Amino acid sequence: MVLREGTETSRGKEAYYNNIAAARAVADAVRSTLGPKGMDKMLVDGMGDIVITNDGVTILKELDIEHPAAKMVVEIAKTQDDECGDGTTSAVVIAGELLKKAEKLLEQKIHPTILANGFRMASVKAIEILRNIGFEVNMKDSATLKKIALTAMTGKSVGTLERETLADIVVSAIKQISEKTDGSLTADVDNIKVEKKQGGSVSETELILGIILDKERVHKGMPKSVKDAKIALINRALEIKKTEVDAKIQIRDPSQLQKFLDEEEKTLKELADKIKASGANVIICEKGIDDLVQHYLANDGIYAVRRVKKEDMEKIVKATGATTIGNLDDLSAKHLGKAEVVEERKIADSEMTFITGCKNPKAVSVLIRGGTEHVIAEVERALHDALKVVAVVVEDGKAVVGGGAPEIETAMKLRDYAASVGGREQLAIEIFADALEIIPWTLAENAGMDTIDTIIALKSQHESKDKKGKNYGVDVNSNKVGDMQTKNVIEPLRVKTQAVASAAEVATMILRIDDVIASKKSEAPAGGPGGMPGGMPGGMPGMM
Ligand code: ADP
Ligand code: MG
């Protein structure tokens, strides 16, 4: 052996089985959370902090996973979350099922390369099938957008009434910030600022056509509210610049000191005067504001906040049309942003600045309210998913029904395709089709329904001549199969195509590994390379 002592290797069969077991363990960890009837997980970290959620990607991020193959599966959940904001559990569960089925074929001496090839072909075909199932959604169709927002939020521990409120907020927010560029629509959720304040109830969560800053005005002498606001955005400090090196000024008589102080005061007064001259009545400053400048601004009836984050400055630009200024000599009326009102409001027990009544703002805010930290955190995750899915549908203009219907339909069509391919790849494509059925299967299982009966009933609907048959999915509320369109279960097409693509990708990647060589875990404290190859992800919290 040429490797350092302590290096662990596993190859061939052993490598496959270890990797598959690890990846499947990840899938098993989140399976019970899938769908509206899925359960929550309580995660407790090393510091004793608790997270209660049923959000796939959140659970996986919190788990301290060491096995490299398991980590690859966690990565696809993250990709899914970045691309679609939803469908993370589905992607991981499909990947786990693909590998479970692949293991059976490996046992029958089918070569992993054949499997990987077949999976790749199946994935391309499945995406094509899904695209054909997809139907168009117009961004003006608020009713459908709302259904999509609600579907993304089902299963999150947020009450039904509150979900309605949140869904309305989501649809308005996305419509407000979407922009047409080169003929296509973009909806960037980064232009929606989400602020949280504990206190009140979730139903008091509100959309603000403007920006909220978790900041109070810098000086009590300033007005609390400014109507017809003209906002100057400044990214330099309104202070006297400190010299880079320590400078010493020697003052020999009192009049010199006074002169020096006067000089300083004059410079600061000039800063305030330049702002006033521009016609601004609100200052949003990225840096600090000197006490004296605060005082002058207050005398001039100007409202000011300081040390505002750069990304918030950018959102204010989008919301008010202001131009950020670094040199006050450049500041003039044309750089000022507009809002009906800028005011300080007391929310729970802290003061916040509300910039509201912006004209057609391309950045908006949502203020989340809720009784406890845990409630607010889960609302935030629900809101994140819903905002992202509605944004995705506005951008792509395509949706599918949910509840496992597209997976059943795709599986059926994939089997026809497999038969046309023939050869040994046919087997791989067929198990790919079988693996997709894990979605309706698990939805039924988590709802306490009979899984086999459900799949049989779904298949018979999808095979029927009735055009509505292909909309049939698992209706978890009545414990029957039903038309998902009439049950308002609708999801973005991209959530489905991305989930299939990433599941196939990680499964083929894992199948192509026939050798795992892991260096000995370094003795250094936390953060060293992962240990190998126990076969199971390490460090899972005790409740799994
Ligand atoms: P994911 O992380 O994959 O989004 P979820 O727990 O959100 O996991 O479950 C998503 C699945 O639940 C999707 O297949 C979706 O179609 C399905 N689903 C959502 N709402 C309903 C509903 N009301 N009835 C049946 N299925 C639903
Ligand atoms: Mg979801």
Coordinates of C-alpha atoms and ligand atoms in Angstrom, one line a residue:
M1 CA 0.0 0.0 0.0
V2 CA 1.2 3.5 -0.9
L3 CA -1.2 5.3 1.3
R4 CA -0.5 6.8 4.7
E5 CA -1.3 4.6 7.7
G6 CA -4.8 5.0 8.9
T7 CA -6.2 5.6 5.4
E8 CA -9.4 3.6 4.9
T9 CA -10.4 2.3 1.6
S10 CA -13.4 0.5 0.3
R11 CA -13.7 -0.7 -3.3
G12 CA -15.9 -2.5 -5.7
K13 CA -19.0 -4.0 -4.2
E14 CA -18.2 -2.8 -0.7
A15 CA -17.9 0.8 -2.0
Y16 CA -21.3 0.6 -3.8
Y17 CA -23.1 -0.8 -0.8
N18 CA -21.6 1.6 1.7
N19 CA -22.4 4.6 -0.4
I20 CA -25.9 3.4 -1.2
A21 CA -26.6 2.7 2.4
A22 CA -25.4 6.2 3.4
A23 CA -27.4 7.9 0.8
R24 CA -30.5 5.9 1.7
A25 CA -30.1 6.8 5.3
V26 CA -30.4 10.5 4.4
A27 CA -33.6 9.8 2.4
D28 CA -35.1 7.8 5.2
A29 CA -34.4 10.6 7.6
V30 CA -36.7 13.0 5.7
R31 CA -39.2 10.6 4.2
S32 CA -41.8 10.8 7.0
T33 CA -42.0 14.6 6.5
L34 CA -43.2 14.4 2.9
G35 CA -46.6 16.0 2.0
P36 CA -49.3 17.7 3.9
K37 CA -49.7 14.9 6.4
G38 CA -45.9 14.6 6.9
M39 CA -44.6 14.8 10.5
D40 CA -42.2 17.4 11.9
K41 CA -38.7 16.8 13.2
M42 CA -37.3 18.4 16.3
L43 CA -33.6 19.0 15.9
V44 CA -31.4 19.8 18.8
D45 CA -27.9 21.1 18.1
G46 CA -24.8 20.9 20.2
M47 CA -25.6 24.2 21.9
G48 CA -29.1 22.9 22.8
D49 CA -30.8 25.2 20.3
I50 CA -34.0 23.7 19.0
V51 CA -35.5 23.8 15.5
I52 CA -38.9 22.3 14.8
T53 CA -39.6 21.9 11.1
N54 CA -40.7 19.6 8.3
D55 CA -38.7 21.4 5.7
G56 CA -36.4 18.9 4.0
V57 CA -33.4 21.2 3.3
T58 CA -33.6 22.7 6.8
I59 CA -33.4 19.2 8.4
L60 CA -30.5 18.2 6.2
K61 CA -28.6 21.4 6.9
E62 CA -28.9 20.9 10.6
L63 CA -27.8 17.3 10.6
D64 CA -24.1 16.8 11.2
I65 CA -23.5 14.5 8.3
E66 CA -20.1 13.1 7.6
H67 CA -20.3 10.3 5.0
P68 CA -19.3 11.7 1.6
A69 CA -22.0 10.0 -0.3
A70 CA -24.6 11.2 2.2
K71 CA -23.2 14.7 1.8
M72 CA -23.7 14.5 -2.0
V73 CA -27.4 13.8 -1.3
V74 CA -27.6 16.8 1.0
E75 CA -26.1 18.9 -1.8
I76 CA -28.9 18.1 -4.1
A77 CA -31.4 19.3 -1.5
K78 CA -29.5 22.6 -1.4
T79 CA -29.5 22.9 -5.2
Q80 CA -33.2 22.2 -5.3
D81 CA -33.8 24.8 -2.7
D82 CA -31.7 27.4 -4.6
E83 CA -33.4 26.7 -7.9
C84 CA -37.0 26.2 -6.9
G85 CA -37.4 26.9 -3.1
D86 CA -39.4 23.7 -2.8
G87 CA -39.3 20.0 -3.6
T88 CA -36.2 19.3 -1.5
T89 CA -37.7 16.3 0.3
S90 CA -39.0 14.9 -2.9
A91 CA -35.6 15.1 -4.6
V92 CA -33.9 13.4 -1.8
V93 CA -36.6 10.7 -1.4
I94 CA -36.4 9.9 -5.2
A95 CA -32.6 9.7 -5.1
G96 CA -32.8 7.3 -2.1
E97 CA -35.4 5.1 -4.0
L98 CA -33.3 5.1 -7.2
L99 CA -30.3 3.8 -5.2
K100 CA -32.4 1.2 -3.3
K101 CA -33.7 -0.2 -6.6
A102 CA -30.2 0.0 -8.2
E103 CA -28.9 -2.1 -5.4
K104 CA -31.2 -4.9 -6.3
L105 CA -30.0 -4.8 -9.9
L106 CA -26.4 -4.7 -8.8
E107 CA -27.0 -7.9 -6.8
Q108 CA -28.2 -9.4 -10.1
K109 CA -24.8 -8.6 -11.6
I110 CA -25.9 -5.7 -13.7
H111 CA -22.9 -3.5 -14.2
P112 CA -23.2 0.0 -12.5
T113 CA -22.2 1.7 -15.7
I114 CA -25.2 0.2 -17.5
L115 CA -27.4 1.4 -14.6
A116 CA -25.9 4.9 -14.7
N117 CA -26.5 5.1 -18.5
G118 CA -30.0 3.9 -18.1
F119 CA -30.7 6.4 -15.4
R120 CA -29.4 9.2 -17.5
M121 CA -31.6 8.3 -20.4
A122 CA -34.6 7.9 -18.1
S123 CA -34.0 11.3 -16.6
V124 CA -33.9 13.1 -19.9
K125 CA -37.0 11.4 -21.0
A126 CA -38.8 12.0 -17.7
I127 CA -38.1 15.7 -18.0
E128 CA -39.5 15.7 -21.5
I129 CA -42.7 13.9 -20.3
L130 CA -43.1 16.3 -17.4
R131 CA -42.8 19.3 -19.8
N132 CA -45.6 17.8 -21.9
I133 CA -47.8 17.4 -18.8
G134 CA -47.2 21.0 -17.8
F135 CA -49.9 23.6 -18.4
E136 CA -49.5 27.4 -18.8
V137 CA -50.1 29.9 -16.0
N138 CA -50.4 33.5 -16.8
M139 CA -48.9 35.9 -14.2
K140 CA -52.2 37.8 -14.2
D141 CA -53.9 34.7 -13.0
S142 CA -53.7 35.5 -9.2
A143 CA -56.1 32.6 -8.3
T144 CA -53.7 30.0 -9.7
L145 CA -50.7 31.7 -8.3
K146 CA -52.4 31.6 -4.9
K147 CA -53.0 27.9 -5.2
I148 CA -49.4 27.4 -5.9
A149 CA -48.3 29.4 -2.9
L150 CA -50.8 27.4 -0.7
T151 CA -49.5 24.1 -2.0
A152 CA -46.0 25.0 -1.2
M153 CA -47.0 25.9 2.4
T154 CA -49.1 22.8 3.1
G155 CA -47.5 20.6 5.8
K156 CA -45.7 23.5 7.4
S157 CA -47.0 24.1 10.9
V158 CA -48.8 27.3 10.0
G159 CA -52.6 27.5 10.5
T160 CA -55.0 27.4 7.6
L161 CA -56.3 30.9 8.0
E162 CA -52.8 32.3 8.4
R163 CA -51.7 30.4 5.3
E164 CA -54.4 32.3 3.4
T165 CA -53.1 35.6 4.6
L166 CA -49.5 34.6 3.7
A167 CA -50.5 33.3 0.2
D168 CA -52.2 36.6 -0.6
I169 CA -49.1 38.5 0.5
V170 CA -46.9 36.3 -1.5
V171 CA -48.8 36.7 -4.7
S172 CA -49.0 40.5 -4.4
A173 CA -45.3 40.7 -3.5
I174 CA -44.2 38.7 -6.5
K175 CA -46.4 40.5 -8.9
Q176 CA -45.1 43.8 -7.6
I177 CA -41.4 43.0 -8.0
S178 CA -41.5 41.1 -11.2
E179 CA -40.0 42.9 -14.1
K180 CA -39.9 42.4 -17.9
T181 CA -36.4 42.2 -19.2
D182 CA -35.7 41.4 -22.9
G183 CA -39.2 40.1 -23.3
S184 CA -39.0 37.6 -20.5
L185 CA -40.2 38.0 -16.9
T186 CA -37.9 37.9 -14.0
A187 CA -39.0 37.7 -10.4
D188 CA -36.0 38.0 -8.0
V189 CA -37.0 37.1 -4.4
D190 CA -34.0 39.0 -3.2
N191 CA -36.0 42.1 -3.8
I192 CA -38.4 41.1 -1.1
K193 CA -37.2 42.1 2.3
V194 CA -38.4 39.9 5.1
E195 CA -38.3 41.3 8.6
K196 CA -39.4 39.5 11.7
K197 CA -40.7 40.9 15.0
Q198 CA -41.8 38.6 17.8
G199 CA -45.2 39.6 19.2
G200 CA -48.7 39.8 17.8
S201 CA -50.1 36.9 15.7
V202 CA -49.2 35.4 12.4
S203 CA -52.3 36.9 10.8
E204 CA -50.9 40.4 11.5
T205 CA -48.1 39.6 9.1
E206 CA -48.2 42.4 6.5
L207 CA -46.9 43.4 3.0
I208 CA -45.4 46.8 2.8
L209 CA -45.1 48.6 -0.5
G210 CA -41.7 49.9 0.4
I211 CA -38.9 48.9 2.8
I212 CA -38.8 48.4 6.5
L213 CA -35.6 48.9 8.4
D214 CA -35.0 47.6 11.9
K215 CA -33.7 51.0 12.9
E216 CA -34.9 54.0 14.8
R217 CA -34.3 57.6 13.9
V218 CA -30.9 58.7 15.2
H219 CA -32.1 61.8 17.1
K220 CA -35.2 62.2 19.3
G221 CA -35.5 65.8 18.0
M222 CA -36.2 64.6 14.5
P223 CA -39.8 64.3 13.3
K224 CA -41.4 60.9 13.9
S225 CA -43.1 60.9 10.6
V226 CA -42.3 62.6 7.3
K227 CA -45.0 62.9 4.7
D228 CA -44.2 63.3 1.0
A229 CA -40.7 62.0 1.7
K230 CA -37.7 62.9 -0.4
I231 CA -35.0 60.5 0.5
A232 CA -31.3 60.9 0.1
L233 CA -29.3 57.7 0.1
I234 CA -25.7 58.3 1.3
N235 CA -23.0 55.7 1.4
R236 CA -20.3 57.8 3.2
A237 CA -20.0 58.7 6.9
L238 CA -21.5 62.0 7.9
E239 CA -18.5 62.6 10.2
I240 CA -15.2 64.2 10.0
K241 CA -12.8 61.8 8.4
K242 CA -10.4 60.2 10.8
T243 CA -6.8 60.4 9.6
E244 CA -5.1 57.1 8.8
V245 CA -2.1 57.9 11.0
D246 CA -2.3 59.2 14.5
A247 CA -2.1 62.9 14.2
K248 CA -1.3 65.1 17.1
I249 CA -2.4 68.7 17.2
Q250 CA -0.6 70.9 19.8
I251 CA -2.7 73.7 21.0
R252 CA -0.9 76.4 23.1
D253 CA -3.6 78.9 24.0
P254 CA -7.4 78.6 24.5
S255 CA -8.3 80.7 21.5
Q256 CA -6.6 78.2 19.3
L257 CA -8.6 75.4 20.8
Q258 CA -11.8 77.3 20.2
K259 CA -10.8 78.0 16.6
F260 CA -10.1 74.3 16.0
L261 CA -13.5 73.4 17.4
D262 CA -15.2 76.0 15.4
E263 CA -13.5 74.8 12.3
E264 CA -14.8 71.2 13.0
E265 CA -18.3 72.5 13.7
K266 CA -18.3 74.4 10.5
T267 CA -17.4 71.4 8.4
L268 CA -20.1 69.4 10.0
K269 CA -22.6 72.1 9.6
E270 CA -21.7 72.2 5.9
L271 CA -22.6 68.5 5.6
A272 CA -26.0 69.1 7.0
D273 CA -26.5 72.3 4.9
K274 CA -25.7 70.4 1.7
I275 CA -28.3 67.8 2.5
K276 CA -30.9 70.5 3.3
A277 CA -30.1 72.3 0.0
S278 CA -30.9 69.2 -2.0
G279 CA -34.4 69.3 -0.7
A280 CA -34.1 66.0 1.1
N281 CA -36.2 65.5 4.2
V282 CA -35.1 61.9 4.9
I283 CA -31.5 60.6 5.1
I284 CA -30.6 57.0 4.9
C285 CA -26.9 56.6 5.6
E286 CA -24.9 53.4 5.2
K287 CA -22.3 54.7 7.7
G288 CA -22.3 56.7 10.9
I289 CA -23.7 60.2 11.5
D290 CA -21.8 62.5 13.9
D291 CA -23.8 63.8 16.9
L292 CA -23.5 67.3 15.8
V293 CA -24.7 66.5 12.3
Q294 CA -27.7 64.7 13.9
H295 CA -28.4 67.8 15.8
Y296 CA -28.4 70.1 12.7
L297 CA -30.5 67.7 10.8
A298 CA -33.0 67.5 13.6
N299 CA -33.1 71.3 13.6
D300 CA -33.9 71.2 9.9
G301 CA -36.7 68.8 10.5
I302 CA -34.9 66.0 8.6
Y303 CA -35.5 62.3 9.5
A304 CA -32.3 60.2 9.5
V305 CA -31.2 56.6 10.1
R306 CA -27.6 55.4 10.0
R307 CA -25.6 52.2 9.5
V308 CA -28.1 50.7 7.1
K309 CA -26.9 47.4 5.5
K310 CA -25.7 47.6 1.9
E311 CA -28.2 45.2 0.6
D312 CA -31.0 47.2 2.2
M313 CA -29.6 50.3 0.6
E314 CA -30.0 48.5 -2.8
K315 CA -33.5 47.6 -2.0
I316 CA -34.4 51.2 -1.1
V317 CA -33.0 52.2 -4.5
K318 CA -35.4 49.7 -6.2
A319 CA -38.3 50.8 -4.0
T320 CA -38.0 54.6 -4.1
G321 CA -36.0 55.3 -7.3
A322 CA -33.2 57.1 -5.3
T323 CA -29.6 57.2 -6.5
T324 CA -27.0 56.4 -3.9
I325 CA -24.5 59.3 -3.4
G326 CA -21.0 59.2 -2.0
N327 CA -20.0 62.8 -2.4
L328 CA -22.4 65.3 -0.9
D329 CA -21.4 67.9 -3.5
D330 CA -23.0 65.7 -6.1
L331 CA -26.3 65.5 -4.2
S332 CA -29.2 67.2 -5.9
A333 CA -33.0 66.9 -6.1
K334 CA -32.8 64.4 -9.0
H335 CA -31.1 61.8 -6.8
L336 CA -33.8 61.8 -4.2
G337 CA -36.1 58.8 -3.8
K338 CA -39.8 59.2 -3.2
A339 CA -42.2 57.7 -0.7
E340 CA -45.6 58.9 0.7
V341 CA -44.4 58.4 4.2
V342 CA -41.3 57.7 6.1
E343 CA -42.0 57.1 9.8
E344 CA -40.9 55.4 12.9
R345 CA -43.4 52.8 14.3
K346 CA -43.2 50.9 17.4
I347 CA -43.5 47.2 16.7
A348 CA -43.6 44.9 19.8
D349 CA -41.1 46.9 21.9
S350 CA -38.7 48.2 19.3
E351 CA -38.7 51.1 17.0
M352 CA -38.6 50.5 13.2
T353 CA -38.4 52.7 10.2
F354 CA -41.1 52.2 7.6
I355 CA -40.6 53.6 4.1
T356 CA -44.1 53.2 2.7
G357 CA -46.3 54.3 -0.2
C358 CA -43.6 54.0 -2.8
K359 CA -44.9 54.4 -6.4
N360 CA -44.7 51.0 -8.2
P361 CA -41.8 49.8 -6.1
K362 CA -39.6 47.0 -7.5
A363 CA -38.6 46.0 -3.9
V364 CA -41.1 45.4 -1.1
S365 CA -41.1 44.1 2.4
V366 CA -42.9 41.6 4.5
L367 CA -43.1 42.0 8.2
I368 CA -43.6 38.6 9.9
R369 CA -45.4 38.6 13.2
G370 CA -45.9 35.6 15.6
G371 CA -46.1 34.7 19.2
T372 CA -42.9 32.8 19.6
E373 CA -39.5 32.5 17.9
H374 CA -40.3 29.0 16.7
V375 CA -43.6 30.0 15.1
I376 CA -41.8 33.0 13.4
A377 CA -39.0 30.7 12.1
E378 CA -41.4 28.2 10.6
V379 CA -43.5 31.0 9.0
E380 CA -40.4 32.4 7.5
R381 CA -39.5 29.0 6.0
A382 CA -43.1 28.7 4.7
L383 CA -42.9 32.2 3.2
H384 CA -39.6 31.5 1.6
D385 CA -40.9 28.4 -0.1
A386 CA -44.1 30.1 -1.2
L387 CA -42.3 33.3 -2.5
K388 CA -39.8 31.2 -4.5
V389 CA -42.4 28.9 -6.1
V390 CA -44.6 31.8 -7.2
A391 CA -41.5 33.6 -8.6
V392 CA -40.5 30.4 -10.5
V393 CA -44.0 30.1 -12.0
V394 CA -44.1 33.7 -13.0
E395 CA -40.7 33.3 -14.7
D396 CA -41.4 30.0 -16.4
G397 CA -45.2 30.3 -16.9
K398 CA -45.6 26.6 -16.4
A399 CA -47.2 24.4 -13.7
V400 CA -48.3 20.9 -13.0
V401 CA -50.7 19.4 -10.5
G402 CA -49.2 17.8 -7.4
G403 CA -50.2 15.0 -5.1
G404 CA -48.0 12.4 -6.9
A405 CA -50.1 12.8 -10.1
P406 CA -47.2 13.9 -12.4
E407 CA -44.9 11.1 -10.9
I408 CA -47.5 8.4 -11.7
E409 CA -48.0 9.8 -15.2
T410 CA -44.3 10.1 -15.9
A411 CA -43.6 6.6 -14.6
M412 CA -46.3 5.1 -17.0
K413 CA -44.9 6.9 -20.0
L414 CA -41.3 6.0 -19.0
R415 CA -42.2 2.3 -19.0
D416 CA -43.4 2.6 -22.6
Y417 CA -40.2 4.3 -23.5
A418 CA -38.1 1.6 -21.7
A419 CA -39.8 -1.1 -23.8
S420 CA -38.8 0.9 -26.9
V421 CA -35.2 1.1 -25.8
G422 CA -34.8 -2.6 -25.0
G423 CA -31.4 -4.1 -24.0
R424 CA -30.1 -4.0 -20.5
E425 CA -30.7 -0.2 -20.2
Q426 CA -34.4 -1.1 -20.3
L427 CA -34.1 -2.5 -16.8
A428 CA -32.5 0.7 -15.5
I429 CA -35.2 2.8 -17.1
E430 CA -37.9 0.6 -15.6
I431 CA -36.6 0.9 -12.1
F432 CA -36.3 4.7 -12.6
A433 CA -40.1 4.6 -13.4
D434 CA -40.7 2.5 -10.3
A435 CA -38.7 4.9 -8.2
L436 CA -40.8 7.9 -9.1
E437 CA -43.8 6.2 -7.6
I438 CA -42.2 6.6 -4.2
I439 CA -43.7 10.1 -4.2
P440 CA -47.4 9.1 -4.3
W441 CA -46.5 6.0 -2.2
T442 CA -45.0 8.1 0.6
L443 CA -47.8 10.7 0.4
A444 CA -50.3 7.9 1.0
E445 CA -48.1 6.2 3.6
N446 CA -47.7 9.5 5.6
A447 CA -51.5 10.1 5.5
G448 CA -52.1 6.6 6.9
M449 CA -53.6 5.3 3.7
D450 CA -53.1 1.8 2.2
T451 CA -50.2 2.4 -0.1
I452 CA -50.7 -0.5 -2.5
D453 CA -54.4 0.1 -3.1
T454 CA -53.6 3.8 -3.6
I455 CA -51.0 3.2 -6.3
I456 CA -53.3 0.7 -8.0
A457 CA -56.2 3.2 -8.0
L458 CA -54.0 5.9 -9.3
K459 CA -52.7 3.8 -12.1
S460 CA -56.2 2.8 -13.2
Q461 CA -57.2 6.5 -13.4
H462 CA -54.1 7.4 -15.3
E463 CA -54.7 4.6 -17.8
S464 CA -58.4 5.5 -18.3
K465 CA -59.7 7.2 -21.4
D466 CA -60.9 10.1 -19.3
K467 CA -58.7 13.1 -19.9
K468 CA -59.0 14.1 -16.3
G469 CA -57.5 10.8 -15.3
K470 CA -53.9 12.1 -15.5
N471 CA -54.7 14.7 -12.8
Y472 CA -55.4 12.0 -10.3
G473 CA -53.2 12.1 -7.2
V474 CA -53.3 11.3 -3.5
D475 CA -56.1 13.3 -1.8
V476 CA -54.7 13.1 1.7
N477 CA -57.6 15.0 3.2
S478 CA -60.3 12.5 2.2
N479 CA -57.9 9.5 2.1
K480 CA -58.9 8.7 -1.5
V481 CA -57.4 9.4 -4.9
G482 CA -58.8 12.5 -6.6
D483 CA -58.4 15.1 -9.3
M484 CA -55.7 17.4 -7.9
Q485 CA -56.8 20.2 -10.2
T486 CA -60.1 20.4 -8.4
K487 CA -58.3 20.0 -5.0
N488 CA -56.2 23.1 -5.9
V489 CA -52.9 21.2 -5.5
I490 CA -50.6 22.9 -8.0
E491 CA -46.9 23.2 -8.2
P492 CA -44.4 24.8 -10.6
L493 CA -43.2 22.6 -13.4
R494 CA -39.6 23.4 -12.5
V495 CA -39.9 21.9 -9.0
K496 CA -40.7 18.5 -10.6
T497 CA -38.1 18.7 -13.4
Q498 CA -35.4 19.8 -11.1
A499 CA -36.1 17.1 -8.5
V500 CA -35.9 14.4 -11.2
A501 CA -32.8 15.8 -12.7
S502 CA -30.9 16.2 -9.4
A503 CA -32.0 12.8 -8.0
A504 CA -30.8 11.1 -11.2
E505 CA -27.6 13.1 -11.1
V506 CA -26.6 12.1 -7.6
A507 CA -27.7 8.5 -8.1
T508 CA -25.6 8.1 -11.2
M509 CA -22.7 9.9 -9.5
I510 CA -22.8 7.5 -6.5
L511 CA -23.1 4.4 -8.8
R512 CA -20.0 5.4 -10.7
I513 CA -17.8 5.4 -7.6
D514 CA -16.0 2.1 -7.2
D515 CA -13.3 3.1 -4.9
V516 CA -13.4 5.2 -1.8
I517 CA -10.1 6.3 -0.3
A518 CA -10.4 8.3 2.9
S519 CA -7.5 9.8 4.8
K520 CA -7.3 9.3 8.5
K521 CA -9.4 11.9 10.2
S522 CA -7.0 14.6 11.4
E523 CA -6.5 15.0 15.1
A524 CA -7.1 18.8 14.7
P525 CA -10.4 20.1 16.3
A526 CA -13.6 20.2 14.3
G527 CA -13.7 20.8 10.6
G528 CA -11.3 18.1 9.5
P529 CA -12.0 15.9 6.5
G530 CA -14.9 13.4 6.9
G531 CA -14.2 9.9 8.3
M532 CA -15.0 6.9 6.2
P533 CA -16.7 4.6 5.4
G534 CA -19.0 3.6 8.3
G535 CA -21.9 3.2 5.9
M536 CA -24.1 5.5 7.9
P537 CA -24.1 9.3 8.2
G538 CA -22.6 10.2 11.5
G539 CA -23.8 12.5 14.3
M540 CA -27.5 12.3 13.7
P541 CA -29.5 13.7 16.5
G542 CA -30.9 11.1 18.8
M543 CA -34.5 11.3 17.7
M544 CA -33.9 9.7 14.3
Ligands
ADP1 P1 -40.9 18.9 -0.6 O1 -39.8 19.3 0.3 O2 -40.6 17.8 -1.6 O3 -41.6 20.0 -1.2 P2 -43.3 18.6 1.0 O4 -43.4 18.0 2.4 O5 -43.6 20.0 0.8 O6 -41.9 18.2 0.4 O7 -44.3 17.7 0.1 C1 -44.5 17.9 -1.3 C2 -45.4 16.9 -1.9 O8 -46.7 17.1 -1.3 C3 -45.6 17.2 -3.4 O9 -45.6 16.0 -4.1 C4 -47.0 17.9 -3.4 O10 -47.7 17.7 -4.6 C5 -47.7 17.2 -2.3 N1 -48.8 17.9 -1.8 C6 -48.9 19.2 -1.3 N2 -50.1 19.6 -0.9 C7 -50.9 18.5 -1.1 C8 -52.3 18.2 -0.9 N3 -53.1 19.1 -0.4 N4 -52.7 17.0 -1.3 C9 -51.9 16.1 -1.8 N5 -50.6 16.3 -2.0 C10 -50.1 17.5 -1.7
MG2 MG -42.8 21.5 -0.2

